[in-house]
PDB file of C-alpha atoms in Angstrom:
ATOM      1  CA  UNK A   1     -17.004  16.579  36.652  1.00 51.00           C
ATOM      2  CA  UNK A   2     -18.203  14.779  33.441  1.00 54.00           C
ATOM      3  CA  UNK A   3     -18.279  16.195  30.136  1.00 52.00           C
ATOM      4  CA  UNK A   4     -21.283  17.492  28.260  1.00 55.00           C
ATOM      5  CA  UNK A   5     -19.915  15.689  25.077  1.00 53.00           C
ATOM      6  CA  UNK A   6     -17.294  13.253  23.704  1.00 54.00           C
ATOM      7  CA  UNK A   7     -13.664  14.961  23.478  1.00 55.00           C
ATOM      8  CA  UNK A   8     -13.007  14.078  19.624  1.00 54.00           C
ATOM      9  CA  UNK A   9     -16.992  14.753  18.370  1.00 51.00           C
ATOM     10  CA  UNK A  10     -15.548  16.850  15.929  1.00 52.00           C
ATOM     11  CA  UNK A  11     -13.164  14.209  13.876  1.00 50.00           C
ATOM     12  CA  UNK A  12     -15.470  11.806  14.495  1.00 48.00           C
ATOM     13  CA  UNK A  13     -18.589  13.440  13.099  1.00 48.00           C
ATOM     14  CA  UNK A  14     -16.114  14.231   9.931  1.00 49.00           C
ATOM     15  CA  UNK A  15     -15.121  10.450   9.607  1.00 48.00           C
ATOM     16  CA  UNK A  16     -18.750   9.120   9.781  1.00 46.00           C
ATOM     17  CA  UNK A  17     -19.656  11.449   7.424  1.00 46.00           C
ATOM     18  CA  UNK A  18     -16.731  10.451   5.174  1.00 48.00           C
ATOM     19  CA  UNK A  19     -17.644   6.943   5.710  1.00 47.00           C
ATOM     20  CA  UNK A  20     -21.492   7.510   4.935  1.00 46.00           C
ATOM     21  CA  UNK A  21     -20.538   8.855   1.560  1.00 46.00           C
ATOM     22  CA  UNK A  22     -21.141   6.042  -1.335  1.00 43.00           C
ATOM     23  CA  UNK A  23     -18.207   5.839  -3.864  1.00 46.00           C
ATOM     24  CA  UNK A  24     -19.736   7.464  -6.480  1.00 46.00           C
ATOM     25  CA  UNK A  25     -17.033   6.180  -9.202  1.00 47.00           C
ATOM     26  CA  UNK A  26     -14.706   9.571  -8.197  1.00 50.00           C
ATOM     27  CA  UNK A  27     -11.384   8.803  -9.466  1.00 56.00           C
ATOM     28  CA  UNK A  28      -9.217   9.707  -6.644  1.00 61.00           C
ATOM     29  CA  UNK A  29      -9.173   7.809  -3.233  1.00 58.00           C
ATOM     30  CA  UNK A  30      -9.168   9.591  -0.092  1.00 64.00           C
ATOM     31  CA  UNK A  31      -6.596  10.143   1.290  1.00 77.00           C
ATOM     32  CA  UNK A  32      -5.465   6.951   3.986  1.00 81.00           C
ATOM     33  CA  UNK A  33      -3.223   6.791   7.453  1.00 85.00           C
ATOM     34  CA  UNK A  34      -1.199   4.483   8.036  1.00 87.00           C
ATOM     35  CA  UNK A  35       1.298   4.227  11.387  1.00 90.00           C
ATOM     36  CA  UNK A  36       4.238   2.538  12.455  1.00 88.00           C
ATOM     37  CA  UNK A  37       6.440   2.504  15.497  1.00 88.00           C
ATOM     38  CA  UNK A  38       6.701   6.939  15.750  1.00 90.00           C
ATOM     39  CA  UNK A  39       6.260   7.133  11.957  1.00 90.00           C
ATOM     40  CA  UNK A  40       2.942   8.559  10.144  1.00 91.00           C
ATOM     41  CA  UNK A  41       2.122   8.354   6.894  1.00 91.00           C
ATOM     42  CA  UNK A  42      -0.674   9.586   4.177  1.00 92.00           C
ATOM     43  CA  UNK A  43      -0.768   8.165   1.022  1.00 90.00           C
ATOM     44  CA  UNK A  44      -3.165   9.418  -1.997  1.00 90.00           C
ATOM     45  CA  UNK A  45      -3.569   7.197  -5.143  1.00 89.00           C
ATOM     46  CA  UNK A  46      -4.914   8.406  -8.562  1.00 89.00           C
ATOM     47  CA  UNK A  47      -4.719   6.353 -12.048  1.00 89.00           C
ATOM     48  CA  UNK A  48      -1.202   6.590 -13.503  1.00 86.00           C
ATOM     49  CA  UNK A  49       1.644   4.804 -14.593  1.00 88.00           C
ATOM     50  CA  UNK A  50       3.243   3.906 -11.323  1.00 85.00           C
ATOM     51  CA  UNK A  51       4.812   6.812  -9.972  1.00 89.00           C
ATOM     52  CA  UNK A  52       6.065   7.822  -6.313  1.00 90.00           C
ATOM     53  CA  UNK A  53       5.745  11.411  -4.898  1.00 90.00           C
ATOM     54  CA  UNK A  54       7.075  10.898  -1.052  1.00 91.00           C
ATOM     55  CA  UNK A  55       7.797  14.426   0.796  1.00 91.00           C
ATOM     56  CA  UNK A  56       7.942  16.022  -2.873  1.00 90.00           C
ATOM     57  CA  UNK A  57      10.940  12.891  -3.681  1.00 90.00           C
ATOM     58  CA  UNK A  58      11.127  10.180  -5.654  1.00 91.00           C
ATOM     59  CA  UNK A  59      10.690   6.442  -4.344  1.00 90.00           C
ATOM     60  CA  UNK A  60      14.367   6.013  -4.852  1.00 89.00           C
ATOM     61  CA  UNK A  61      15.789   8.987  -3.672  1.00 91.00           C
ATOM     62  CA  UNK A  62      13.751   8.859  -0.424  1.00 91.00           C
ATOM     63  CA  UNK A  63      13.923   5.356   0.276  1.00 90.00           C
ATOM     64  CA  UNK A  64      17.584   4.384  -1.041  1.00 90.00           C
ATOM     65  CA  UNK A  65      17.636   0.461  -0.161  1.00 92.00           C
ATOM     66  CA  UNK A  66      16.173  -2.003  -1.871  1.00 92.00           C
ATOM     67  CA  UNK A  67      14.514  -3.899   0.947  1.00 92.00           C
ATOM     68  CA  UNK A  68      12.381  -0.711   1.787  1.00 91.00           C
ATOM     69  CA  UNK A  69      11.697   0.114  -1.748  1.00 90.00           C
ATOM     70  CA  UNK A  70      10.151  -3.399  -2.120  1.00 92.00           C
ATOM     71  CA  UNK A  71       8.340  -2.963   1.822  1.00 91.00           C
ATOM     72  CA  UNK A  72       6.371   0.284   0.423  1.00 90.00           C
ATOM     73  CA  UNK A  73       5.526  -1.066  -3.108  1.00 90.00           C
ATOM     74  CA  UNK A  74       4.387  -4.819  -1.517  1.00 90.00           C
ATOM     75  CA  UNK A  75       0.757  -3.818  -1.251  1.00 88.00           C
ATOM     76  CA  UNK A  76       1.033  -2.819  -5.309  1.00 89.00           C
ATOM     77  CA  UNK A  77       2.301  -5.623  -5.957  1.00 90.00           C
ATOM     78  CA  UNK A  78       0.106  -8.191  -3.900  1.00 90.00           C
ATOM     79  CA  UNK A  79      -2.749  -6.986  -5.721  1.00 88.00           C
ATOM     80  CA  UNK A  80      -1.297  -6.380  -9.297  1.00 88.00           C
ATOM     81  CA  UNK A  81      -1.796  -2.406  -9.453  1.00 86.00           C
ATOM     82  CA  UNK A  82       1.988  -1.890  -9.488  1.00 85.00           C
ATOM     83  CA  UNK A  83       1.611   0.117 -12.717  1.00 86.00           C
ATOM     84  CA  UNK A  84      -2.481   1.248 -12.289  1.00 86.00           C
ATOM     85  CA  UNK A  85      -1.496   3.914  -9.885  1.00 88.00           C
ATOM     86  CA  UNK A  86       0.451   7.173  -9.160  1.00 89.00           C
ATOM     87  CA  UNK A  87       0.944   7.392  -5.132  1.00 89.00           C
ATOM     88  CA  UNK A  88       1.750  10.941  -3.413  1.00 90.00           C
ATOM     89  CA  UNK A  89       2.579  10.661  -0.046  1.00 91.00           C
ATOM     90  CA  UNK A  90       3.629  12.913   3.279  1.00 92.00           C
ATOM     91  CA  UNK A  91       5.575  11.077   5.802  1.00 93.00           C
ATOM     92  CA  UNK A  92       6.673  12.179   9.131  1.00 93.00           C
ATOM     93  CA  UNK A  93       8.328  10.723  12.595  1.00 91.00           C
ATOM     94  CA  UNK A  94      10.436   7.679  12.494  1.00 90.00           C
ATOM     95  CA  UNK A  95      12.801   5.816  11.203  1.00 90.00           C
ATOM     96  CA  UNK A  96      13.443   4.620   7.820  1.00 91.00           C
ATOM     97  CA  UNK A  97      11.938   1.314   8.439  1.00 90.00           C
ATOM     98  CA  UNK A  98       8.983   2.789  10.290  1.00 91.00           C
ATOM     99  CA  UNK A  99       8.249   5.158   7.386  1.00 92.00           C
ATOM    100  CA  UNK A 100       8.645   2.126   4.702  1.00 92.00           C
ATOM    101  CA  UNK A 101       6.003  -0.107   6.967  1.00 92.00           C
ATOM    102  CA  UNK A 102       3.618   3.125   7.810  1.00 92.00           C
ATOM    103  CA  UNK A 103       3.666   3.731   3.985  1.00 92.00           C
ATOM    104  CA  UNK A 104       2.625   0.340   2.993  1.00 92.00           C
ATOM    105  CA  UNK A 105      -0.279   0.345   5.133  1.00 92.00           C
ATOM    106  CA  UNK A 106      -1.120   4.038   4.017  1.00 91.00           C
ATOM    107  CA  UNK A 107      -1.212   2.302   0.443  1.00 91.00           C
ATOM    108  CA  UNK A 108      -3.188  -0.964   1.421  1.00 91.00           C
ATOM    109  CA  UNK A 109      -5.481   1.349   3.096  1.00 91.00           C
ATOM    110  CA  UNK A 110      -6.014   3.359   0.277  1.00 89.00           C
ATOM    111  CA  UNK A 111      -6.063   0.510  -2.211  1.00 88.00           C
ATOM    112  CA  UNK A 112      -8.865  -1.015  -0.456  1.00 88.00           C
ATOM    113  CA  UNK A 113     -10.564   1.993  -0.400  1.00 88.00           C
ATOM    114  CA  UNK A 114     -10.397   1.926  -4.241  1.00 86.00           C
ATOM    115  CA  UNK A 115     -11.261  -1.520  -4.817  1.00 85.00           C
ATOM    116  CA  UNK A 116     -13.122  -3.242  -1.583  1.00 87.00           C
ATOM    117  CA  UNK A 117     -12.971  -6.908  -3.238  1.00 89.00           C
ATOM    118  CA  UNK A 118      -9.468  -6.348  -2.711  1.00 86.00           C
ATOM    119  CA  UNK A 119      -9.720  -6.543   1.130  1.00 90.00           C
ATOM    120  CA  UNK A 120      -9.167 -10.738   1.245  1.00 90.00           C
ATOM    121  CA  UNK A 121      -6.224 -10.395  -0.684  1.00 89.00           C
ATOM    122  CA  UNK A 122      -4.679  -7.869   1.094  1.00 88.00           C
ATOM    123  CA  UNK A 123      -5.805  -9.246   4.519  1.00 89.00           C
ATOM    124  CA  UNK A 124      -4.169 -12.568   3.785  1.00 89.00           C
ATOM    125  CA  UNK A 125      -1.285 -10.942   2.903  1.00 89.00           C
ATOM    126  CA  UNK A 126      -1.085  -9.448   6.311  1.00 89.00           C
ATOM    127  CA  UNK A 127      -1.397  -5.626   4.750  1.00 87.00           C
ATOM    128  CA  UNK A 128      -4.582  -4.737   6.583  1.00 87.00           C
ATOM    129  CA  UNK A 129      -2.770  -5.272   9.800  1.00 88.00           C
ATOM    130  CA  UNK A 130      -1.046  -2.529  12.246  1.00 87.00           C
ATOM    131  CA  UNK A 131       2.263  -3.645  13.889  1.00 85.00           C
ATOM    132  CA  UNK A 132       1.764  -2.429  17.384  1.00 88.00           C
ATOM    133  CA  UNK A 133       5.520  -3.142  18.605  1.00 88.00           C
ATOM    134  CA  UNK A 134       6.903   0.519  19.484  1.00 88.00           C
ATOM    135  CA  UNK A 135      10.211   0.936  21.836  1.00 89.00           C
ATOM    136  CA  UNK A 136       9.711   0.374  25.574  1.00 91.00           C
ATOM    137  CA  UNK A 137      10.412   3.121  27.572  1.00 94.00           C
ATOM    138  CA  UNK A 138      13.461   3.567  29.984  1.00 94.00           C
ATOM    139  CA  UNK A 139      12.730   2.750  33.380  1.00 95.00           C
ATOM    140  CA  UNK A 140      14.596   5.023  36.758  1.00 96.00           C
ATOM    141  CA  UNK A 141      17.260   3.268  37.945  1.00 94.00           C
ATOM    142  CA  UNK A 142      18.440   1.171  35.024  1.00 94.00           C
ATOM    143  CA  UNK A 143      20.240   2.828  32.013  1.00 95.00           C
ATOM    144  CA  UNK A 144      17.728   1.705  29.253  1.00 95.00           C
ATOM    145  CA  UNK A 145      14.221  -0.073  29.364  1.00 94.00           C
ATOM    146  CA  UNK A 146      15.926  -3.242  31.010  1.00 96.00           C
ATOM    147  CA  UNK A 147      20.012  -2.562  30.966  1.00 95.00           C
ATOM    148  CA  UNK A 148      21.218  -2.228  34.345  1.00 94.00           C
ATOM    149  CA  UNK A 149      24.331  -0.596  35.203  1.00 94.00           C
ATOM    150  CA  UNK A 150      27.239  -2.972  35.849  1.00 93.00           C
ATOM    151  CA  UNK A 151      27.450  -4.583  39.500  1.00 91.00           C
ATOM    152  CA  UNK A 152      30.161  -4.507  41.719  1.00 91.00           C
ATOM    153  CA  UNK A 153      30.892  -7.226  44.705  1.00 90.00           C
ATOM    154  CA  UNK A 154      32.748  -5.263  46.604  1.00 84.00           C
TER     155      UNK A 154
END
């Protein structure tokens, strides 16, 4: 039993379309995906002074250490925009080091969407780039994806 058309036509009619459109020197970038491990992130930038709007919080009040403050602002700062650019983002699933890497390629995403000449910079900077690693999954008879239960001789 085949189908009569492709299961997604929809979203992908929508992102050709999007795609088709010429940058007409709007302001505002669409808004850009970005995934890691379970985590899924959207990021939006528009001209500003540099501030974060993550889930309605600040950058440091949703992302408390350092080391993930710096993960989500590294495509910012690779290309020099650090203070060009307010970012509003909606993050979901994961971790807090999923949600810092998903951001940052939300961001790089979005930045390259703003400013293509951009793309070598980011691309050498390994921004462009999803991380495919996710958790393996538990197999039957062991008690996680490779821990076995202890053995006993006898």
């Amino acid at each position: 039993m085949g189908r009569s058309r492709p299961r997604h036509s929809k979203s992908l009619a929508r992102s050709v379309a999007e795609k088709q459109e010429p940058h007409n020197g709007n302001s505002t970038a669409h808004p850009d995906h970005g995934r890691r491990k379970r985590s899924v992130a959207r990021a939006s930038l528009r001209p500003g002074t540099g501030q974060f709007s993550i889930n309605g919080k600040a950058l440091d009040v949703y992302f408390p250490t350092a080391a993930s403050r710096m993960v989500v602002t590294e495509a910012l700062t690779v290309t020099e925009t650090t203070e060009s650019y307010d970012v509003s983002a909606s993050i979901h699933g994961g971790g807090i080091s999923g949600q810092a890497g998903a951001l940052r390629m939300a961001i790089a995403r979005s930045l390259l969407e703003l400013d293509p000449e951009s793309r070598g910079t980011l691309k050498s900077a390994g921004l462009l780039t999803r991380d495919s690693r996710k958790k393996e999954s538990k197999k039957y008879g062991l008690k996680k994806a490779r821990k076995a239960p202890q053995f006993t001789k006898r």
